Backbone as numpy.savetxt, mean C-alpha at the origin, in Angstrom:
# Nx Ny Nz CAx CAy CAz Cx Cy Cz
23.21 8.53 -1.80 21.59 7.72 -2.17 20.92 8.69 -3.13
20.40 8.20 -4.37 19.64 9.02 -5.36 18.24 8.93 -4.57
17.94 9.95 -4.48 16.33 9.99 -3.77 15.31 9.58 -4.87
15.55 9.97 -6.05 14.65 9.84 -6.97 14.75 9.17 -8.25
14.12 8.59 -8.87 14.80 8.18 -10.16 13.87 8.81 -11.45
14.39 8.23 -12.48 13.74 9.36 -13.53 12.30 9.41 -13.85
11.54 8.23 -13.48 10.10 8.56 -13.60 9.59 9.51 -12.89
9.91 9.46 -11.32 9.30 10.42 -10.37 9.77 11.55 -10.50
11.08 12.05 -11.15 11.54 13.20 -11.71 10.67 13.72 -12.90
10.44 12.88 -13.73 9.73 13.11 -14.78 8.26 13.90 -14.25
7.63 13.35 -13.50 6.38 13.54 -12.93 6.21 14.72 -12.00
7.45 14.98 -11.01 7.70 16.23 -10.69 7.60 17.16 -11.42
8.56 17.27 -12.78 8.63 18.13 -13.55 7.69 18.89 -14.36
6.74 17.66 -14.77 5.28 17.72 -15.17 4.29 18.69 -14.56
4.35 18.27 -13.20 3.51 19.14 -12.29 4.26 20.29 -11.61
5.19 20.67 -11.99 5.70 21.94 -11.41 6.37 21.90 -10.20
6.75 20.58 -9.57 7.05 20.59 -7.88 8.54 20.20 -7.66
9.35 20.55 -8.68 10.64 19.60 -8.64 11.50 20.04 -7.36
11.27 21.70 -7.17 11.98 22.49 -6.12 11.52 21.78 -4.89
10.20 21.90 -4.71 9.61 21.24 -3.17 9.65 19.39 -3.20
9.99 18.83 -4.48 10.28 17.55 -4.11 11.43 17.36 -3.46
12.51 18.13 -3.72 13.99 18.22 -3.79 14.15 18.33 -2.20
13.12 19.31 -1.77 13.42 19.69 -0.19 12.48 18.65 0.56
11.31 18.17 0.15 10.77 16.87 0.81 11.77 16.10 1.13
12.21 15.70 -0.26 13.41 14.52 -0.25 14.31 14.16 0.68
14.64 15.24 1.31 15.74 15.20 2.40 15.52 14.73 3.49
14.24 14.17 3.89 13.76 13.14 4.65 13.94 11.91 4.51
14.50 11.44 3.18 14.23 10.03 3.00 15.80 9.55 3.29
16.02 8.63 4.19 17.59 8.23 4.58 17.74 6.70 4.46
18.88 6.03 4.57 18.98 4.66 4.63 18.94 4.08 5.91
18.66 5.09 6.81 18.80 3.96 8.25 17.40 4.28 8.81
17.43 3.28 10.15 16.19 3.38 11.09 16.63 4.31 12.16
16.26 5.12 12.36 16.54 6.25 13.45 15.56 5.60 14.70
15.69 6.06 15.74 15.67 5.62 17.07 13.66 5.66 17.09
13.47 6.98 17.00 12.02 7.17 16.76 11.41 6.11 15.93
11.94 5.86 14.73 11.34 5.21 13.66 11.17 3.58 14.36
12.29 3.19 14.90 12.29 1.91 15.65 11.24 2.04 16.82
11.09 2.82 17.67 10.23 2.55 18.66 8.94 2.66 18.04
8.23 3.28 16.83 7.13 3.21 15.88 6.89 1.91 15.56
7.68 1.13 14.74 7.61 -0.05 14.62 7.51 -0.78 15.20
8.02 -1.10 16.66 7.58 -1.99 17.72 6.52 -1.84 18.24
5.30 -0.62 17.86 4.15 -0.43 18.49 3.27 -1.06 17.53
3.75 -1.43 16.32 2.59 -1.59 15.27 1.85 -3.44 15.11
1.03 -3.37 14.82 0.29 -4.78 14.75 0.17 -5.23 13.73
0.56 -4.64 12.46 0.26 -4.93 11.03 1.33 -3.87 10.29
1.90 -4.61 9.26 2.75 -4.16 8.07 2.18 -4.59 6.75
2.25 -3.50 5.89 2.00 -3.99 4.23 3.03 -4.06 3.80
3.23 -4.82 2.82 4.36 -5.21 2.28 3.91 -5.54 0.62
4.69 -4.64 -0.20 4.59 -4.69 -1.70 5.80 -5.34 -2.42
5.79 -6.37 -3.24 6.94 -6.74 -3.95 6.07 -7.58 -5.25
7.05 -8.09 -6.08 6.31 -8.96 -7.16 6.56 -10.44 -6.88
5.71 -11.34 -7.34 5.74 -12.57 -7.49 6.68 -13.43 -8.24
7.04 -14.50 -8.19 7.93 -15.27 -9.27 7.44 -14.71 -10.66
6.26 -14.61 -10.99 5.76 -14.54 -12.43 5.76 -12.98 -12.70
6.36 -11.92 -11.78 6.42 -10.88 -12.04 5.32 -9.73 -11.55
4.45 -10.44 -11.26 3.00 -9.73 -11.03 3.46 -9.13 -9.54
2.75 -7.46 -9.53 2.88 -6.99 -8.14 1.61 -7.13 -7.26
2.08 -7.29 -5.75 1.36 -7.48 -5.24 1.28 -6.61 -3.68
0.36 -6.20 -3.18 0.44 -5.73 -1.92 -0.10 -6.58 -0.84
0.51 -7.01 0.21 0.17 -7.95 1.27 -0.03 -7.51 2.38
-0.82 -7.51 3.60 -1.06 -7.43 4.99 -0.33 -8.41 5.84
0.44 -8.29 6.72 0.98 -9.15 7.75 0.28 -8.58 9.31
0.03 -9.34 9.85 -0.49 -8.88 11.20 -0.01 -9.69 12.49
0.37 -9.39 13.78 0.71 -9.93 14.54 0.67 -9.02 15.77
1.25 -9.80 16.93 1.38 -8.81 18.26 2.44 -7.57 17.96
1.92 -6.49 18.82 2.99 -5.67 18.80 4.73 -6.06 19.16
5.78 -5.82 18.22 6.78 -6.38 18.36 7.15 -7.41 17.40
6.10 -8.01 16.32 6.38 -8.91 15.34 7.24 -8.11 14.28
7.22 -6.87 13.96 7.81 -6.25 13.42 8.73 -4.91 14.13
10.28 -5.37 13.87 11.20 -4.40 14.56 12.56 -4.32 13.87
12.95 -3.25 14.54 14.31 -2.93 14.00 15.41 -3.84 14.77
16.28 -4.46 13.91 17.27 -5.22 14.41 18.41 -4.18 13.95
18.69 -3.03 14.47 20.00 -2.16 14.24 19.25 -1.04 13.18
20.31 -0.15 12.87 19.81 0.90 12.04 19.65 0.45 10.50
19.95 -0.37 10.06 19.99 -0.93 8.84 19.11 -2.38 8.53
18.23 -2.61 9.55 17.53 -4.17 9.10 16.46 -3.90 9.95
15.36 -4.34 9.14 13.91 -4.52 9.92 13.59 -6.00 9.82
13.13 -6.77 10.84 12.81 -7.95 10.90 11.66 -8.35 11.36
10.82 -9.13 10.46 9.10 -9.34 10.49 9.37 -11.05 10.86
8.29 -11.08 12.20 8.10 -12.57 12.49 7.22 -12.94 11.81
7.04 -14.41 11.41 5.80 -14.84 10.91 5.48 -14.90 9.66
5.71 -13.83 9.07 5.60 -13.53 7.54 4.26 -13.66 7.03
4.03 -13.86 5.83 2.30 -13.89 5.26 1.90 -14.95 5.36
0.75 -15.22 5.46 -0.21 -16.54 5.63 -0.34 -17.47 4.47
-0.12 -18.81 4.54 -0.27 -19.78 3.65 -1.25 -19.13 2.79
-0.99 -19.26 1.14 -1.80 -18.88 0.24 -1.91 -17.45 -0.31
-1.16 -16.68 0.52 -1.24 -15.39 0.37 -0.05 -15.08 -1.23
-0.62 -14.19 -2.01 0.30 -14.19 -3.10 1.92 -13.84 -3.27
2.42 -13.30 -1.86 3.55 -12.97 -2.04 4.44 -14.17 -1.15
3.78 -15.12 -0.70 4.25 -16.31 0.37 5.70 -16.85 -0.11
5.34 -17.24 -1.50 6.68 -18.02 -2.13 7.63 -17.16 -2.21
7.34 -15.78 -2.72 8.46 -15.02 -3.03 9.34 -14.32 -1.72
8.43 -14.29 -0.80 9.25 -13.75 0.49 10.00 -14.85 1.28
9.35 -16.07 1.09 10.11 -17.29 1.47 11.59 -17.62 0.58
11.35 -17.32 -0.70 12.67 -17.53 -1.58 13.85 -16.19 -1.21
13.17 -15.09 -0.73 14.16 -13.78 -0.53 14.51 -13.38 -1.68
15.57 -12.34 -1.44 16.35 -11.95 -2.55 15.41 -10.72 -3.50
14.67 -10.15 -3.07 13.59 -9.53 -3.85 13.65 -8.10 -3.26
13.37 -6.97 -4.07 13.03 -5.80 -3.65 11.56 -5.73 -3.00
11.19 -5.22 -1.83 10.12 -4.82 -1.35 9.88 -3.09 -0.90
8.48 -2.92 -0.87 8.44 -1.60 0.02 7.38 -1.94 0.98
7.40 -1.66 2.06 6.93 -1.48 3.14 6.26 -0.22 3.71
5.22 -0.51 4.41 4.48 0.82 4.87 3.89 0.17 6.12
4.06 0.87 7.49 3.41 0.83 8.74 2.72 2.12 9.13
1.64 1.66 8.87 0.70 2.66 9.27 -0.18 2.23 10.55
-0.32 3.51 11.29 -0.86 3.28 12.90 -2.42 4.10 12.51
-3.65 3.20 12.19 -4.97 4.09 12.51 -5.30 4.68 13.52
-4.52 4.26 14.63 -4.66 4.78 16.11 -4.75 6.14 15.84
-3.36 6.68 15.49 -2.45 7.95 15.62 -2.39 8.55 14.22
-3.04 8.04 13.30 -2.70 8.55 12.01 -1.50 8.77 11.85
-0.45 7.92 11.84 0.92 8.16 11.61 1.45 6.81 10.77
2.28 7.04 9.81 2.84 6.27 8.73 4.14 6.13 8.54
4.97 5.12 8.19 6.53 5.29 8.14 6.73 4.24 6.86
7.53 4.52 5.82 7.66 3.43 4.64 9.12 3.30 4.52
9.59 1.68 4.74 10.81 1.45 4.20 10.95 0.74 3.26
11.91 0.94 2.61 11.92 -0.17 1.18 13.64 -0.49 1.22
13.59 -1.82 0.48 14.88 -2.38 0.57 14.80 -3.76 -0.27
15.99 -4.68 0.11 16.08 -5.99 -0.07 15.50 -6.88 0.76
14.65 -7.87 0.71 14.23 -8.81 1.78 15.03 -10.29 1.51
15.26 -10.95 2.42 15.66 -12.56 2.47 14.73 -12.97 3.93
15.02 -14.22 3.29 14.36 -15.32 4.43 15.08 -15.33 5.73
14.58 -15.31 6.87 15.05 -15.91 7.94 14.42 -16.75 8.80
14.88 -17.59 9.41 14.18 -18.73 10.35 13.13 -17.88 11.15
11.56 -18.42 10.94 10.50 -17.75 11.46 9.98 -16.77 10.61
10.50 -15.80 9.54 10.18 -14.68 9.09 10.88 -14.34 7.79
11.09 -13.21 7.75 12.03 -12.57 6.86 12.63 -11.07 7.17
13.41 -10.81 6.70 14.10 -9.54 7.29 14.46 -8.57 5.96
14.44 -7.36 5.95 14.72 -6.37 5.12 15.90 -5.32 5.30
16.89 -5.51 4.61 18.15 -4.38 4.60 17.46 -3.04 3.95
17.36 -2.17 5.06 16.65 -0.71 5.06 17.43 0.04 3.64
17.27 0.47 2.70 17.76 1.21 1.82 17.29 2.70 1.88
15.80 2.83 2.23 14.98 3.87 1.95 14.04 4.05 3.04
14.13 4.77 4.05 13.39 5.05 5.23 12.60 6.42 5.50
11.65 6.43 5.63 11.00 8.16 5.67 9.50 7.93 6.16
8.96 9.04 6.98 7.79 9.13 7.16 6.97 10.02 6.39
5.52 10.08 6.36 4.80 10.97 5.80 3.72 11.40 6.84
3.05 12.85 6.03 1.99 13.36 6.97 0.72 12.52 6.99
0.07 13.07 8.00 -1.23 12.36 8.11 -2.34 12.39 7.35
-2.17 13.10 6.06 -3.26 13.46 5.18 -3.92 12.13 4.76
-5.26 12.26 4.60 -6.24 11.27 4.25 -6.21 10.13 4.70
-5.78 10.02 6.09 -5.67 8.62 7.05 -6.93 8.99 7.80
-7.55 7.79 7.59 -8.86 7.50 8.75 -8.31 7.26 9.97
-8.99 7.43 11.04 -8.59 7.34 12.59 -9.71 5.98 12.82
-9.03 4.90 13.43 -9.58 3.74 13.87 -9.10 3.33 15.03
-9.67 2.45 15.88 -9.42 1.61 16.94 -9.42 0.10 16.83
-8.39 -0.57 17.35 -8.54 -1.83 17.56 -9.50 -2.68 18.14
-10.39 -3.55 17.65 -11.32 -4.30 18.50 -10.72 -5.41 19.10
-10.45 -6.49 18.27 -10.38 -7.73 18.47 -9.48 -8.69 17.40
-9.35 -9.83 17.45 -8.64 -10.48 16.09 -9.90 -11.62 15.66
-9.65 -11.99 14.53 -10.43 -12.78 13.89 -10.00 -14.12 14.53
-10.86 -14.89 15.26 -10.66 -16.13 15.40 -10.25 -17.22 14.88
-11.29 -17.40 13.85 -11.17 -18.43 12.86 -11.22 -17.74 11.31
-10.58 -18.37 10.18 -10.96 -17.82 8.79 -10.31 -18.97 7.85
-11.36 -19.14 6.96 -11.20 -20.25 5.94 -9.65 -20.04 4.94
-8.61 -18.92 5.30 -8.05 -18.78 4.32 -8.42 -17.67 3.12
-7.67 -18.43 1.85 -8.25 -17.73 0.54 -9.57 -18.22 0.51
-10.40 -17.05 -0.01 -11.89 -17.58 -0.61 -12.08 -17.81 -1.82
-11.50 -16.78 -2.73 -11.76 -16.50 -4.17 -10.49 -16.04 -4.94
-10.14 -16.83 -6.10 -9.04 -16.29 -7.00 -10.11 -15.96 -8.21
-9.99 -15.24 -8.58 -10.33 -14.77 -10.18 -9.74 -13.61 -10.90
-10.23 -13.36 -12.13 -9.78 -12.47 -13.03 -10.30 -11.39 -13.15
-11.41 -11.21 -12.30 -12.26 -10.18 -12.19 -12.83 -10.05 -10.97
-13.59 -8.65 -10.78 -14.26 -8.54 -9.39 -15.73 -9.07 -9.57
-16.27 -9.58 -8.51 -17.49 -10.05 -8.61 -18.35 -8.85 -7.84
-20.03 -9.01 -7.92 -20.68 -7.95 -7.55 -20.33 -7.43 -6.11
-20.03 -8.44 -5.25 -20.00 -8.36 -3.92 -18.65 -7.43 -3.56
-17.68 -7.79 -4.30 -16.30 -6.96 -4.24 -16.50 -5.73 -4.76
-17.26 -5.45 -5.98 -17.37 -4.23 -6.64 -18.12 -3.25 -5.60
-18.66 -3.80 -4.83 -19.45 -2.90 -3.57 -18.35 -2.78 -2.74
-17.38 -3.75 -2.38 -16.51 -3.43 -0.99 -15.50 -2.17 -1.73
-15.14 -2.46 -2.90 -14.30 -1.32 -3.33 -14.98 0.06 -3.46
-16.12 0.01 -4.01 -16.99 1.53 -3.93 -16.95 1.98 -2.50
-17.05 0.97 -1.42 -17.48 1.70 -0.03 -15.91 1.99 0.74
-14.54 1.49 0.22 -13.47 1.40 0.64 -13.44 2.91 0.87
-12.46 3.39 2.13 -11.98 4.65 2.22 -10.57 4.69 2.42
-10.03 3.44 2.12 -8.55 3.56 2.20 -8.22 2.34 1.30
-6.92 2.25 0.61 -6.64 1.06 0.18 -4.66 1.51 0.04
-3.83 0.28 -0.27 -2.47 0.27 -0.44 -2.29 0.08 -2.05
-1.08 0.45 -2.20 -0.68 0.32 -3.62 0.86 0.01 -3.15
1.12 -1.22 -4.40 2.54 -1.73 -4.22 3.09 -1.44 -6.05
4.11 -0.67 -5.88 4.62 -0.44 -7.59 5.98 -0.47 -7.44
7.02 -0.45 -8.57 7.95 -0.90 -8.68 8.80 -0.23 -9.68
10.24 0.01 -9.38 11.03 0.63 -10.70 12.13 -0.41 -10.66
13.07 -0.13 -11.81 14.24 -0.97 -11.73 15.06 -1.36 -10.55
15.03 -0.52 -9.71 16.03 -0.96 -8.47 15.35 -0.68 -7.47
14.01 -0.97 -7.04 13.07 -1.05 -5.96 11.79 -1.48 -5.79
11.21 -1.17 -4.70 9.80 -1.42 -4.84 9.12 -0.27 -3.72
7.86 -0.11 -3.79 7.49 0.88 -2.87 5.97 0.48 -2.61
6.05 0.79 -1.27 4.17 0.39 -0.60 3.62 1.85 -0.60
2.65 2.12 -0.79 1.92 3.65 -0.50 0.66 3.29 -0.06
-0.15 4.29 0.75 -1.62 4.66 0.89 -2.13 5.71 0.36
-3.47 5.19 -0.06 -4.42 6.27 -0.66 -5.53 6.13 0.36
-6.06 7.25 0.43 -7.47 7.30 1.44 -8.36 8.74 0.65
-9.55 8.58 1.17 -10.66 9.58 0.60 -11.87 9.19 1.19
-12.95 9.75 1.11 -14.52 9.34 1.46 -14.68 8.17 0.76
-15.63 7.08 1.43 -15.78 5.96 0.55 -16.35 6.39 -1.01
-16.30 5.98 -1.94 -16.57 6.16 -3.27 -15.49 6.84 -3.91
-14.46 7.35 -3.18 -13.36 7.83 -3.81 -12.66 6.98 -4.97
-12.86 5.52 -4.78 -12.36 4.70 -5.86 -13.46 4.41 -6.76
-13.64 4.64 -7.74 -14.45 4.15 -8.73 -14.55 3.12 -9.33
-15.36 1.94 -9.67 -15.23 0.89 -10.25 -16.15 1.14 -11.59
-15.03 0.98 -12.77 -15.68 1.44 -13.97 -16.39 -0.04 -14.79
-15.61 -1.08 -14.41 -16.07 -2.29 -14.48 -15.68 -3.58 -13.97
-15.83 -4.84 -14.06 -15.22 -5.48 -13.26 -13.75 -5.90 -13.06
-13.16 -5.23 -13.97 -11.80 -5.29 -14.54 -11.03 -4.16 -14.81
-11.79 -2.72 -14.21 -11.14 -1.76 -14.24 -11.61 -0.68 -12.97
-10.35 -0.07 -12.36 -10.95 0.93 -11.58 -10.52 2.22 -11.79
-10.76 3.55 -10.87 -10.12 4.67 -11.29 -10.01 5.59 -10.02
-9.08 6.17 -9.72 -9.21 6.61 -8.37 -8.33 8.36 -8.52
-8.99 9.57 -8.02 -8.19 10.52 -7.98 -6.90 10.52 -7.28
-5.95 11.28 -7.76 -4.69 11.35 -7.36 -4.68 12.80 -6.82
-5.16 12.65 -5.22 -5.19 13.85 -4.49 -3.58 14.62 -4.10
-3.90 16.03 -3.97 -2.35 16.44 -3.56 -1.52 15.76 -2.39
-0.49 15.89 -2.41 0.34 14.99 -1.64 1.58 15.71 -1.11
2.70 14.91 -0.93 4.00 15.45 -0.54 5.16 16.16 -1.81
4.55 15.78 -3.16 5.35 16.35 -4.00 6.44 15.15 -4.45
6.47 14.25 -3.68 7.39 13.06 -4.09 7.39 12.33 -5.50
6.02 12.15 -5.76 5.65 11.25 -6.54 6.20 9.92 -6.76
6.22 9.30 -5.52 6.57 8.19 -5.83 6.15 7.00 -6.62
4.68 6.81 -6.29 3.97 5.81 -7.18 3.65 5.98 -8.17
3.34 7.54 -8.61 2.91 7.86 -9.88 4.42 7.71 -10.80
5.70 8.00 -10.13 6.94 8.13 -10.62 7.25 6.30 -11.02
6.88 5.76 -10.06 6.87 3.86 -10.49 6.02 3.91 -11.57
4.79 4.31 -11.81 4.06 3.86 -12.77 4.58 4.25 -14.19
5.26 5.83 -14.02 5.61 6.08 -15.48 7.37 5.04 -15.77
7.41 4.48 -15.02 8.60 3.77 -15.45 8.16 2.20 -15.53
7.14 1.54 -14.87 6.63 0.26 -14.73 5.31 0.41 -14.59
4.43 -0.07 -15.34 3.11 0.07 -15.13 2.42 -1.18 -14.20
3.32 -2.20 -13.71 2.66 -3.08 -12.73 2.23 -2.43 -11.47
1.41 -2.91 -10.86 0.94 -2.29 -9.50 0.04 -3.45 -8.97
0.11 -3.19 -7.68 -0.72 -4.35 -6.86 -1.56 -3.42 -5.79
-2.74 -3.39 -5.44 -3.52 -2.66 -4.32 -4.09 -3.82 -3.53
-4.12 -3.07 -2.23 -4.71 -3.89 -1.42 -5.94 -3.18 -0.50
-7.23 -4.00 -0.34 -7.94 -3.28 -0.15 -8.82 -4.04 1.43
-8.38 -3.31 2.57 -8.64 -4.01 3.59 -10.07 -3.96 4.14
-10.66 -4.89 4.52 -12.13 -4.64 5.08 -12.05 -4.63 6.63
-12.15 -3.40 7.09 -11.73 -3.14 8.51 -12.32 -3.79 9.55
-13.64 -3.75 9.19 -14.60 -4.43 10.20 -14.79 -5.89 9.99
-14.30 -6.63 9.26 -14.57 -8.11 9.02 -13.16 -8.67 9.03
-12.11 -8.01 8.69 -10.69 -8.58 8.50 -10.29 -9.46 7.25
-11.41 -9.09 6.42 -11.18 -9.91 4.98 -10.49 -8.72 4.23
-9.39 -9.06 3.30 -8.69 -8.36 2.42 -8.82 -8.79 0.82
-8.78 -7.78 0.14 -9.00 -8.02 -1.21 -7.90 -7.41 -2.00
-7.10 -8.47 -2.78 -5.69 -8.09 -3.36 -5.94 -7.99 -4.89
-5.49 -7.26 -5.36 -5.69 -7.13 -6.74 -3.98 -6.93 -7.52
-3.81 -7.47 -8.69 -2.76 -7.19 -9.40 -3.05 -6.65 -10.93
-2.30 -6.13 -11.30 -2.84 -5.68 -12.93 -1.34 -4.74 -13.04
-2.18 -3.79 -13.83 -1.38 -2.40 -14.44 -2.25 -1.11 -14.35
-1.33 -0.27 -14.32 -1.74 1.35 -13.98 -1.14 2.07 -14.90
-2.01 3.35 -15.10 -1.22 4.63 -15.85 -2.31 5.72 -15.21
-1.42 6.72 -15.40 -1.83 8.04 -14.60 -2.65 8.86 -16.11
-3.47 9.35 -15.69 -4.38 10.28 -16.57 -4.02 11.97 -16.04
-3.39 12.97 -16.95 -3.59 14.08 -16.43 -4.60 14.97 -16.95
-5.53 15.53 -16.45 -6.55 16.18 -16.69 -6.33 17.48 -17.18
-7.37 18.17 -17.98 -6.99 19.58 -18.56 -7.00 20.54 -17.48
-7.58 20.39 -16.48 -7.84 21.07 -15.09 -6.70 21.13 -14.53
-5.46 20.35 -14.63 -4.57 20.32 -13.83 -4.61 19.02 -12.60
-5.98 18.40 -12.61 -5.88 17.39 -11.66 -5.30 15.92 -12.39
-5.39 14.93 -11.56 -4.96 13.81 -12.23 -5.60 12.63 -11.67
-5.76 11.30 -12.20 -6.52 10.17 -11.76 -5.61 8.94 -12.60
-5.79 8.11 -11.50 -5.04 6.58 -12.03 -5.83 5.47 -12.70
-5.82 5.04 -13.66 -6.76 4.14 -14.13 -5.97 2.76 -13.93
-6.61 1.72 -13.30 -5.86 0.04 -12.89 -6.58 -0.62 -13.46
-6.05 -1.60 -14.21 -6.63 -2.75 -14.90 -6.32 -4.08 -14.41
-7.21 -4.63 -13.49 -7.11 -5.85 -13.06 -7.01 -7.13 -13.70
-5.66 -7.77 -13.40 -5.41 -8.87 -14.20 -5.74 -10.21 -12.74
-5.52 -10.00 -12.01 -5.91 -11.14 -11.11 -6.57 -10.53 -9.64
-7.63 -11.38 -8.81 -7.90 -10.59 -7.65 -7.71 -12.12 -6.60
-7.44 -11.52 -5.29 -7.39 -12.81 -4.46 -8.16 -12.29 -3.31
-9.25 -12.90 -2.86 -10.08 -12.44 -1.27 -9.49 -13.49 -0.46
-9.25 -12.90 0.95 -8.84 -14.00 1.67 -9.25 -13.50 3.13
-9.72 -14.46 4.21 -9.97 -14.19 5.38 -9.15 -15.28 6.36
-8.03 -14.69 7.18 -7.25 -15.65 7.66 -7.42 -15.35 9.32
-7.10 -16.03 9.88 -7.21 -16.22 11.75 -6.32 -15.20 11.91
-6.19 -14.23 12.96 -5.55 -13.40 13.56 -5.60 -12.05 13.03
-6.32 -11.91 11.86 -6.59 -10.30 11.56 -7.37 -9.58 12.45
-6.65 -8.34 12.55 -7.26 -7.54 13.33 -8.58 -6.93 13.00
-9.80 -6.68 13.64 -11.06 -5.98 13.21 -10.57 -4.51 14.17
-11.14 -3.61 13.29 -11.27 -2.36 13.81 -12.30 -1.43 13.81
-12.59 -0.45 14.51 -13.71 0.17 14.81 -14.02 1.07 13.08
-15.52 1.58 13.29 -15.84 2.49 12.46 -15.11 3.40 12.10
-14.92 4.31 11.28 -13.46 5.12 10.97 -14.22 6.41 11.54
-12.96 7.33 11.88 -13.04 8.93 12.21 -12.57 9.69 10.84
-13.22 9.95 9.93 -12.80 10.49 8.63 -11.64 11.44 8.72
-10.47 11.66 7.64 -9.83 12.71 8.29 -10.31 14.14 7.46
-9.89 15.01 8.28 -10.71 16.35 7.75 -10.01 16.75 6.52
-8.98 16.30 6.05 -8.55 16.56 4.67 -9.09 15.85 3.60
-9.88 14.57 3.68 -10.49 14.08 2.79 -11.32 14.88 1.74
-11.12 15.27 0.58 -12.01 15.88 -0.53 -13.39 15.55 -0.45
-14.39 16.52 -0.90 -15.59 15.90 -1.12 -16.08 15.48 -2.45
-16.48 14.23 -2.57 -16.76 13.54 -3.80 -17.79 14.50 -4.93
-17.22 14.37 -6.00 -18.37 15.08 -6.99 -19.80 14.05 -7.29
-20.48 15.00 -7.58 -21.87 14.36 -7.51 -21.92 13.09 -8.14
-21.62 12.76 -9.30 -21.78 11.73 -10.22 -20.75 10.32 -9.55
-19.88 10.76 -8.72 -19.16 9.45 -8.07 -19.74 8.24 -7.81
-19.47 7.10 -7.76 -19.92 5.85 -7.77 -20.91 5.18 -8.62
-21.05 6.06 -9.88 -21.81 5.58 -10.86 -20.58 4.44 -11.57
-21.19 3.31 -12.27 -20.36 2.67 -13.01 -20.64 2.49 -14.41
-19.81 2.15 -15.30 -20.23 2.18 -16.73 -19.77 0.64 -17.08
-20.71 0.08 -17.78 -20.42 -1.52 -18.13 -20.35 -1.64 -19.83
């Protein structure tokens, strides 16, 4: 199994972490081990990243009682229920035969696990043939506790090619989002976290966030080097609402060695579906960097 494609290798070499990436990459395997299966069985939600029929990348959030995501053997993950009606990935997952990246993140314990493979529809949901499975460290994960579920919800609230003022405020206040990216042979879903304000709204159609130091794999930035399509998911933990964005992104390499990502929105979908979990206020990760004084200002 090739751990990295040319895009990730190019970023690793540019940043000077190729040897570290090879070492960390040994954790990537094709199978679901017993400890990973037990972790999946406890999770109340799962993030799935994939492309829709038009080729746009999206990240979607699936919610259900613990056990709705489970390992059906070492090479297969099954998800009961699928995504809600109206979700941008509903049709693609129902059709099956698509590359998906998933991330199971537990805010209660700051643990996360990523699984990528090929999805196909099964009665009552979908299954993923596991091709790449690995865990990540708890860096930049905020700790939260589940409270209750949303009893009622109108479903999709708004579709538009840009953010409105209320959505801009939600993005500025976010401490967590998820990113779906892809390359020629697969898809990936990843997590980004920081203090509220770490995502900047430059305009109603453009966002920017810093690329904080991580595990040296550079899977997300490597995918963007090969394919600029990206999907972002901003969960509003206290209300259960979701903001899904699809567009294109590119990495900016700063003279001081830092990196940031610029994302241009092509479509935004806001929704509130019944059954979404509501979570407590966050206990911020001690790894979150302090924000620069100017963060939060916008340009129009």
